PDB file of C-alpha atoms in Angstrom:
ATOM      1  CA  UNK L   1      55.829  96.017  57.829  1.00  0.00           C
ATOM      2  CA  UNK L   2      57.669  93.248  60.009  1.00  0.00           C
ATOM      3  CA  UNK L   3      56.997  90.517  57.545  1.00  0.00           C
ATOM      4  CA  UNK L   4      58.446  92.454  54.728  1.00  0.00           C
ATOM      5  CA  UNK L   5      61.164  93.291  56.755  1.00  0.00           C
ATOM      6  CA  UNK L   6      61.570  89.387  57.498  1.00  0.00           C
ATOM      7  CA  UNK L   7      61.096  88.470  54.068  1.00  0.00           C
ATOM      8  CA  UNK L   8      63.986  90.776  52.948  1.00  0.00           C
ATOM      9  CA  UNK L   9      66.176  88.888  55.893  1.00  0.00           C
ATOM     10  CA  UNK L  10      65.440  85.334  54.633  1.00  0.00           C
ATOM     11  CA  UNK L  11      66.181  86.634  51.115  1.00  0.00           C
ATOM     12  CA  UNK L  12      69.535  87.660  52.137  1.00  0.00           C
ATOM     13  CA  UNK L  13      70.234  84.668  54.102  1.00  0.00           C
ATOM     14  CA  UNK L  14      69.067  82.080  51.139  1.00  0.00           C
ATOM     15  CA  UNK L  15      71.820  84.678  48.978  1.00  0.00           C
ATOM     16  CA  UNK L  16      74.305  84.196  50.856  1.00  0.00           C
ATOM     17  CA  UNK L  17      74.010  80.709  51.002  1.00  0.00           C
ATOM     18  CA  UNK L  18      73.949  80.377  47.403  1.00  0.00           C
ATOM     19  CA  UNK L  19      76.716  82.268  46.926  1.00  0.00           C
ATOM     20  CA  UNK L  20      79.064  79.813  49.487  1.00  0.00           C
ATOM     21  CA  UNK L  21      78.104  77.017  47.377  1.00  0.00           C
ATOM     22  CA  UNK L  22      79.321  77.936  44.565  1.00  0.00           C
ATOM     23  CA  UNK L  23      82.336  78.891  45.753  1.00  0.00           C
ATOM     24  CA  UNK L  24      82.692  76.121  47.916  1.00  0.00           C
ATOM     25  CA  UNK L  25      82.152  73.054  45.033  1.00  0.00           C
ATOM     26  CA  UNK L  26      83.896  70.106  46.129  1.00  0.00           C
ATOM     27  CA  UNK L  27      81.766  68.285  48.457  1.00  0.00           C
ATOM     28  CA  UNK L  28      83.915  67.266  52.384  1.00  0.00           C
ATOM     29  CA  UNK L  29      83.801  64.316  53.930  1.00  0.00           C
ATOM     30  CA  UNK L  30      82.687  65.341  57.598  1.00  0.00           C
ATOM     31  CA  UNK L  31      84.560  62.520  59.192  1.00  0.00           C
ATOM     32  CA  UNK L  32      88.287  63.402  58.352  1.00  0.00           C
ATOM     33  CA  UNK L  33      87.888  66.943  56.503  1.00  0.00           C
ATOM     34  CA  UNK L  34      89.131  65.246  53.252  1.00  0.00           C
ATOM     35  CA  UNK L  35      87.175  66.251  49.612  1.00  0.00           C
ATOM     36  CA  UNK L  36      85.392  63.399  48.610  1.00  0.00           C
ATOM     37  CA  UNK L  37      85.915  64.072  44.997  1.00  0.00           C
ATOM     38  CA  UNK L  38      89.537  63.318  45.019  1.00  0.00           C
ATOM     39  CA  UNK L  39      91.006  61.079  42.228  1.00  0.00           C
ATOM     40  CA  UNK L  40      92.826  58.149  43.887  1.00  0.00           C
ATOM     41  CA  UNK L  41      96.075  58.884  41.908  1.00  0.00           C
ATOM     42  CA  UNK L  42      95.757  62.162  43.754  1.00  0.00           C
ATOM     43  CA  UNK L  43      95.808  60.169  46.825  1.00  0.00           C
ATOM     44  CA  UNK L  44      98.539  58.058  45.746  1.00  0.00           C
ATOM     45  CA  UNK L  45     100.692  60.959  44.752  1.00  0.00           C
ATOM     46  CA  UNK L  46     100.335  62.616  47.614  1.00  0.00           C
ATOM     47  CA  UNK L  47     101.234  59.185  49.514  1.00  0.00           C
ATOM     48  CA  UNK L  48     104.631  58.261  47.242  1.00  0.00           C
ATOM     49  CA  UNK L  49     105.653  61.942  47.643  1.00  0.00           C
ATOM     50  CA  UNK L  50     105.279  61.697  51.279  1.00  0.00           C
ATOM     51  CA  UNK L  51     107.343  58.222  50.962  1.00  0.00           C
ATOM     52  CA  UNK L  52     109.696  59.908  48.838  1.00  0.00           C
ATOM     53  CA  UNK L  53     110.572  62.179  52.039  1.00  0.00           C
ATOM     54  CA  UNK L  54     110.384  58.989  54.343  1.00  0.00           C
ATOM     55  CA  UNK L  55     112.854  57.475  52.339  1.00  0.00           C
ATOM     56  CA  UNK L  56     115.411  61.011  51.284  1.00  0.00           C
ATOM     57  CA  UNK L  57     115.118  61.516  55.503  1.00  0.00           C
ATOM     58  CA  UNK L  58     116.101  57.938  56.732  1.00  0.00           C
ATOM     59  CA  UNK L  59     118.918  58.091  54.065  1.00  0.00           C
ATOM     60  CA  UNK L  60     120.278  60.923  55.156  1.00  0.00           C
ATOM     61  CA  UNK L  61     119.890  60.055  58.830  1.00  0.00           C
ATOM     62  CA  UNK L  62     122.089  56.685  58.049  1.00  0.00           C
ATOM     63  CA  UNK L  63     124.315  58.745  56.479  1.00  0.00           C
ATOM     64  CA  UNK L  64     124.697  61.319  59.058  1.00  0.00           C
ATOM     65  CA  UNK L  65     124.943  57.924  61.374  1.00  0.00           C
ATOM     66  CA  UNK L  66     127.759  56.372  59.093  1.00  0.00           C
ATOM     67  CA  UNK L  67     129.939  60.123  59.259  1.00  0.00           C
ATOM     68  CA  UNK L  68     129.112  60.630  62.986  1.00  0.00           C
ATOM     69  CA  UNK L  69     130.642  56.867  63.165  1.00  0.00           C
ATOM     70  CA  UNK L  70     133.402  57.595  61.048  1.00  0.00           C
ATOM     71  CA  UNK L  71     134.811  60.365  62.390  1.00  0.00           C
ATOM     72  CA  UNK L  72     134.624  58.648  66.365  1.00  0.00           C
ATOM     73  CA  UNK L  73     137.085  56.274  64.583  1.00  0.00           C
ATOM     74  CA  UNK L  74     139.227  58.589  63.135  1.00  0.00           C
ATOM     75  CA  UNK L  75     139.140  60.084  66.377  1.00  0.00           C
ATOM     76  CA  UNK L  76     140.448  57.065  68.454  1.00  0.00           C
ATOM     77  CA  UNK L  77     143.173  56.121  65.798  1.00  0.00           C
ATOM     78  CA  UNK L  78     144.768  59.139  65.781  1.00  0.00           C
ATOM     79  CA  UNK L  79     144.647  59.181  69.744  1.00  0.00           C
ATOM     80  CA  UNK L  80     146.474  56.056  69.786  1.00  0.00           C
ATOM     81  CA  UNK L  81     148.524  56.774  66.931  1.00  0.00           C
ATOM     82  CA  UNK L  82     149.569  60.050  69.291  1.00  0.00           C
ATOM     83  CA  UNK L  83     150.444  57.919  72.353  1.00  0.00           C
ATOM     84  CA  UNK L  84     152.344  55.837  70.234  1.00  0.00           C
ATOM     85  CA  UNK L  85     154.166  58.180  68.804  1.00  0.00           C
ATOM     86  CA  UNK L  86     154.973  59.676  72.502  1.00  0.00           C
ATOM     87  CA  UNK L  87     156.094  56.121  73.795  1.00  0.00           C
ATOM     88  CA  UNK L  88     158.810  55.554  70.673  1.00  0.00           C
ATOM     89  CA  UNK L  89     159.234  59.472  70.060  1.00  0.00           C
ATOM     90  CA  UNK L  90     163.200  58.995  70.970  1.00  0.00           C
ATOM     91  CA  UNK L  91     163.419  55.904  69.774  1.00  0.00           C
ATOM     92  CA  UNK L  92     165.538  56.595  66.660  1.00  0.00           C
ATOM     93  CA  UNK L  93     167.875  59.174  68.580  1.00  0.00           C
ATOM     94  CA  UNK L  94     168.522  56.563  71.200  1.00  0.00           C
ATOM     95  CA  UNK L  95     169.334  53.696  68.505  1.00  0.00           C
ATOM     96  CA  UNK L  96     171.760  55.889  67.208  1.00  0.00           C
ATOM     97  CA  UNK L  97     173.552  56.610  70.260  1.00  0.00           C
ATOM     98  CA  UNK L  98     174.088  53.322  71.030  1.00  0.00           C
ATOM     99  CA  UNK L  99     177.308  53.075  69.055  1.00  0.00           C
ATOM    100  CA  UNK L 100     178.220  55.862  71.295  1.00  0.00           C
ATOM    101  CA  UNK L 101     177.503  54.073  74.294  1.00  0.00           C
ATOM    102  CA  UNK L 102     179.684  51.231  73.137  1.00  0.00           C
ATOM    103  CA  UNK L 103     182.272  53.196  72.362  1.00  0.00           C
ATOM    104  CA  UNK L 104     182.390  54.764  75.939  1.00  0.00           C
ATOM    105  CA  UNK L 105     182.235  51.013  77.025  1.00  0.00           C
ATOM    106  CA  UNK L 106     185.043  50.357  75.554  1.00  0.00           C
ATOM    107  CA  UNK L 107     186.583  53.605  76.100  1.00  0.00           C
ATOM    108  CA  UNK L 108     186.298  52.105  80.115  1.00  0.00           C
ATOM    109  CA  UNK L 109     187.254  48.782  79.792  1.00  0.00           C
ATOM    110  CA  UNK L 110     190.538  50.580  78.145  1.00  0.00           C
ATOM    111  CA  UNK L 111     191.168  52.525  81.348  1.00  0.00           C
ATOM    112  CA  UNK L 112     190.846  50.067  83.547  1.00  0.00           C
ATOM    113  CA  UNK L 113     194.303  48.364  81.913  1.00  0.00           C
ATOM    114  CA  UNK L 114     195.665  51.395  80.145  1.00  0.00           C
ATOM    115  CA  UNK L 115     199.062  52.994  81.073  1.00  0.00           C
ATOM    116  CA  UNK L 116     199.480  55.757  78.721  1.00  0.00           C
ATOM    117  CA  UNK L 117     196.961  58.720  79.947  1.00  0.00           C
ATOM    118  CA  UNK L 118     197.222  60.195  76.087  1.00  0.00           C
ATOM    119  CA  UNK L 119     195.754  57.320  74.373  1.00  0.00           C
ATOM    120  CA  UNK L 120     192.963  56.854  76.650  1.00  0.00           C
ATOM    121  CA  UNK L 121     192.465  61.227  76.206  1.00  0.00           C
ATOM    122  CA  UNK L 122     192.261  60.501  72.573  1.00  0.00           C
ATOM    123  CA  UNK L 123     189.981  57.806  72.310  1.00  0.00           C
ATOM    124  CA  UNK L 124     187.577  59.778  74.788  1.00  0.00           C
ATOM    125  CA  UNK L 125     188.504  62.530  72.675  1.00  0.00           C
ATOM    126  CA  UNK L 126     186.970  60.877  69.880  1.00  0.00           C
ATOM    127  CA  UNK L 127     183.801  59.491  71.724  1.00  0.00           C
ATOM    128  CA  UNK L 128     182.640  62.910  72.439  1.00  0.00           C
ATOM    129  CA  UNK L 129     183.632  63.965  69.111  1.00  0.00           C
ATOM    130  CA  UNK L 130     181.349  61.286  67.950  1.00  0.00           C
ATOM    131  CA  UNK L 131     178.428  61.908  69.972  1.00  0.00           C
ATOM    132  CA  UNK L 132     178.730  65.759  69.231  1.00  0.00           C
ATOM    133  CA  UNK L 133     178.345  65.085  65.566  1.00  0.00           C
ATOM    134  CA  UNK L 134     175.726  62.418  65.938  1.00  0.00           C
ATOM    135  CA  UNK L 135     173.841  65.379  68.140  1.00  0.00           C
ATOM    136  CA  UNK L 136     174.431  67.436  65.429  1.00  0.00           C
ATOM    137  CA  UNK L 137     172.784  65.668  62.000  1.00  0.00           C
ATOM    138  CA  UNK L 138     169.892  65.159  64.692  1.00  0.00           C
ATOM    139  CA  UNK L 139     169.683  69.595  65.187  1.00  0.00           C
ATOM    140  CA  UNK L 140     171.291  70.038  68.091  1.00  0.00           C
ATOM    141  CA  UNK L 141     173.189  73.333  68.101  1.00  0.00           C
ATOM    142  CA  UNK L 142     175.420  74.817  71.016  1.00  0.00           C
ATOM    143  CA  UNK L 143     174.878  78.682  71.559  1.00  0.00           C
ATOM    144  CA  UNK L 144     178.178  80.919  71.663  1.00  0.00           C
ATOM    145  CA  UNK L 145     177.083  83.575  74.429  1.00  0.00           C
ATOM    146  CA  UNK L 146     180.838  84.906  75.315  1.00  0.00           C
ATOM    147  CA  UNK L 147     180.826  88.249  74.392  1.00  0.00           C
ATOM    148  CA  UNK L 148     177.732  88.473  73.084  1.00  0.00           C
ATOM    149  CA  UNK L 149     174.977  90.495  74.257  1.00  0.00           C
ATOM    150  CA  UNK L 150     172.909  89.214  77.198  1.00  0.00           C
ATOM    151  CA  UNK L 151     169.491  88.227  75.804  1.00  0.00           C
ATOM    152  CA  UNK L 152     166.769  86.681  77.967  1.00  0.00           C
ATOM    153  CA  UNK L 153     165.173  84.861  75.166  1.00  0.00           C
ATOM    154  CA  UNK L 154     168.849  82.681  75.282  1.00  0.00           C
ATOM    155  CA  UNK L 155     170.595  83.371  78.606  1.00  0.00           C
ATOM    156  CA  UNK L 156     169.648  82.481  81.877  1.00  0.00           C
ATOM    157  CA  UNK L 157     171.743  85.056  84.364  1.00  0.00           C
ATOM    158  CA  UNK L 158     173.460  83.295  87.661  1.00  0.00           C
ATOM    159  CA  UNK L 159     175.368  86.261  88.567  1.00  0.00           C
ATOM    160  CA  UNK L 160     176.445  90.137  87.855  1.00  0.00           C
ATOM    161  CA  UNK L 161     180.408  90.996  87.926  1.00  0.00           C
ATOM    162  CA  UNK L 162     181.736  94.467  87.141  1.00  0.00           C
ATOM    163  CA  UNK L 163     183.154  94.441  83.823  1.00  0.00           C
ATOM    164  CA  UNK L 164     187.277  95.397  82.924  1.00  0.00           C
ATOM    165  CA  UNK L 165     185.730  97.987  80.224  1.00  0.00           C
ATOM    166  CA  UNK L 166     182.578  99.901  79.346  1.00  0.00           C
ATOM    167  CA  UNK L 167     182.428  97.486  76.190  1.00  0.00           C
ATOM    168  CA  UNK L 168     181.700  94.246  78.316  1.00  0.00           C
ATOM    169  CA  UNK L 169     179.010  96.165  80.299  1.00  0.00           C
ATOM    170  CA  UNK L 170     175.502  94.544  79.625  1.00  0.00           C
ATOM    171  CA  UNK L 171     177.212  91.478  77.603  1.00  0.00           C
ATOM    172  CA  UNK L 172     178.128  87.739  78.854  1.00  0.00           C
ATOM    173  CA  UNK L 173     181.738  87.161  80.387  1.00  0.00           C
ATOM    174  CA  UNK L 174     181.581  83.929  80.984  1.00  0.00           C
ATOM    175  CA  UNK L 175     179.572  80.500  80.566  1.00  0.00           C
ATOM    176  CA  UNK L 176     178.727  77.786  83.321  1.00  0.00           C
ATOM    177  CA  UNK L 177     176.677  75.941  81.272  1.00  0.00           C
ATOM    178  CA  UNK L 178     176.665  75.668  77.909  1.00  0.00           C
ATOM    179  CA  UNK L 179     173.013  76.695  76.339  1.00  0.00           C
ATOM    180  CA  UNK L 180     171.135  74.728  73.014  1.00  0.00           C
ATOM    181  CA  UNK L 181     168.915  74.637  70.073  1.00  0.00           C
ATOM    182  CA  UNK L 182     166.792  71.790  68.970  1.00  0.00           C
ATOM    183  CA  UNK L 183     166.659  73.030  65.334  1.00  0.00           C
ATOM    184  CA  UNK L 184     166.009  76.625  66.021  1.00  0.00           C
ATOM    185  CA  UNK L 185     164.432  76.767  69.147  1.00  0.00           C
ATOM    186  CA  UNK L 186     165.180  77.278  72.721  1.00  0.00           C
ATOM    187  CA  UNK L 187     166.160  73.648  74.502  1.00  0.00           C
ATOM    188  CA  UNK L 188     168.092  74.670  77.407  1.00  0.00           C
ATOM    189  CA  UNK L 189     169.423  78.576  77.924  1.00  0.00           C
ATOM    190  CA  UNK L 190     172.950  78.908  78.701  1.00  0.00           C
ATOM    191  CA  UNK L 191     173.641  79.564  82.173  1.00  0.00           C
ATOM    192  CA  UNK L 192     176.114  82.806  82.243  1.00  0.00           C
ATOM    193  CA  UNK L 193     178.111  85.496  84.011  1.00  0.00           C
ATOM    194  CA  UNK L 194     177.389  89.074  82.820  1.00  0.00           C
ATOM    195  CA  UNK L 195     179.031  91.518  82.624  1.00  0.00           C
ATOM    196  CA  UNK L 196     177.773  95.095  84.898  1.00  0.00           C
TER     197      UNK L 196
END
């Protein structure tokens, strides 16, 4: 009874081994755990392909390289371009105001001999005439706060007086210092007296 019972067991075992063969039909090479019937332009393909990928990822590594360089460039330049620009940023407003500044040198060279007061008043006159346009083309505006509303986005408030009337109450009465735009925004606020 035990040796048919061991019989049936080595049957089953030889069965199953059988069976693995055939499904397993390419013979490995023990060594490296490669098949051993491989073609050699199997091989190869498999070889260029992994080339292929070599190649594609060392190109686009230099070419990351080449951007990554790139842009620190770009990056310097236009830091240097920007300090530049900060050193000369007044540079063309102060060219043209050097007529003006002639002009006021000779406007003091002419008071130093000058015996009419209203010819040196006019030629001052027309200095600051001069620089106000000049100012002007450039975007510099004066505000008008008299009588207008105070506003804090403009006005800068030195003091409080009572007002004559209920109208002036809350609104500017007077100006110490005159306030100005650079075009459209907020340079220096005019220094005023309002109204309470």
């Amino acid at each position: 009874m035990f040796s048919k019972k061991k019989k049936n067991d080595n049957e089953h075992t030889n069965m199953e081994s059988h069976a693995d063969e055939q499904n397993n039909t390419q013979p490995v090479d023990q060594a490296n755990g490669e098949n051993v019937n491989e073609t050699p332009a199997e091989t190869a393909a498999e070889l260029s392909a992994e080339e292929k990928l070599k190649e594609e990822n060392a190109a686009l590594n230099d070419k990351y390289l080449r951007l990554f360089a790139e842009f620190d460039n770009y990056k310097r330049r236009t830091q240097k371009e920007r300090v530049e620009l900060l050193q000369t940023a007044g540079k063309d407003v102060i060219v043209s105001l050097l007529p003006v500044l002639d002009d006021f040198d000779r406007a003091h060279k002419a008071t130093e001999t000058a015996t009419d007061v209203a010819a040196v008043r006019e030629g001052v006159q027309l200095v600051h005439h001069k620089l106000k346009n000049l100012l002007v083309q450039k975007g510099l505006k004066e505000m008008e706060s008299i009588n207008t509303p105070f506003d804090t986005d403009l006005h800068e408030a030195i003091t409080k007086i009572p007002a004559p009337n209920d109208d002036m109450k809350g609104k500017v009465m007077d100006e110490l210092e005159k306030g100005y735009t650079l075009n459209d925004k907020v340079i220096r606020f005019a220094k005023v007296v309002v109204g309470s």
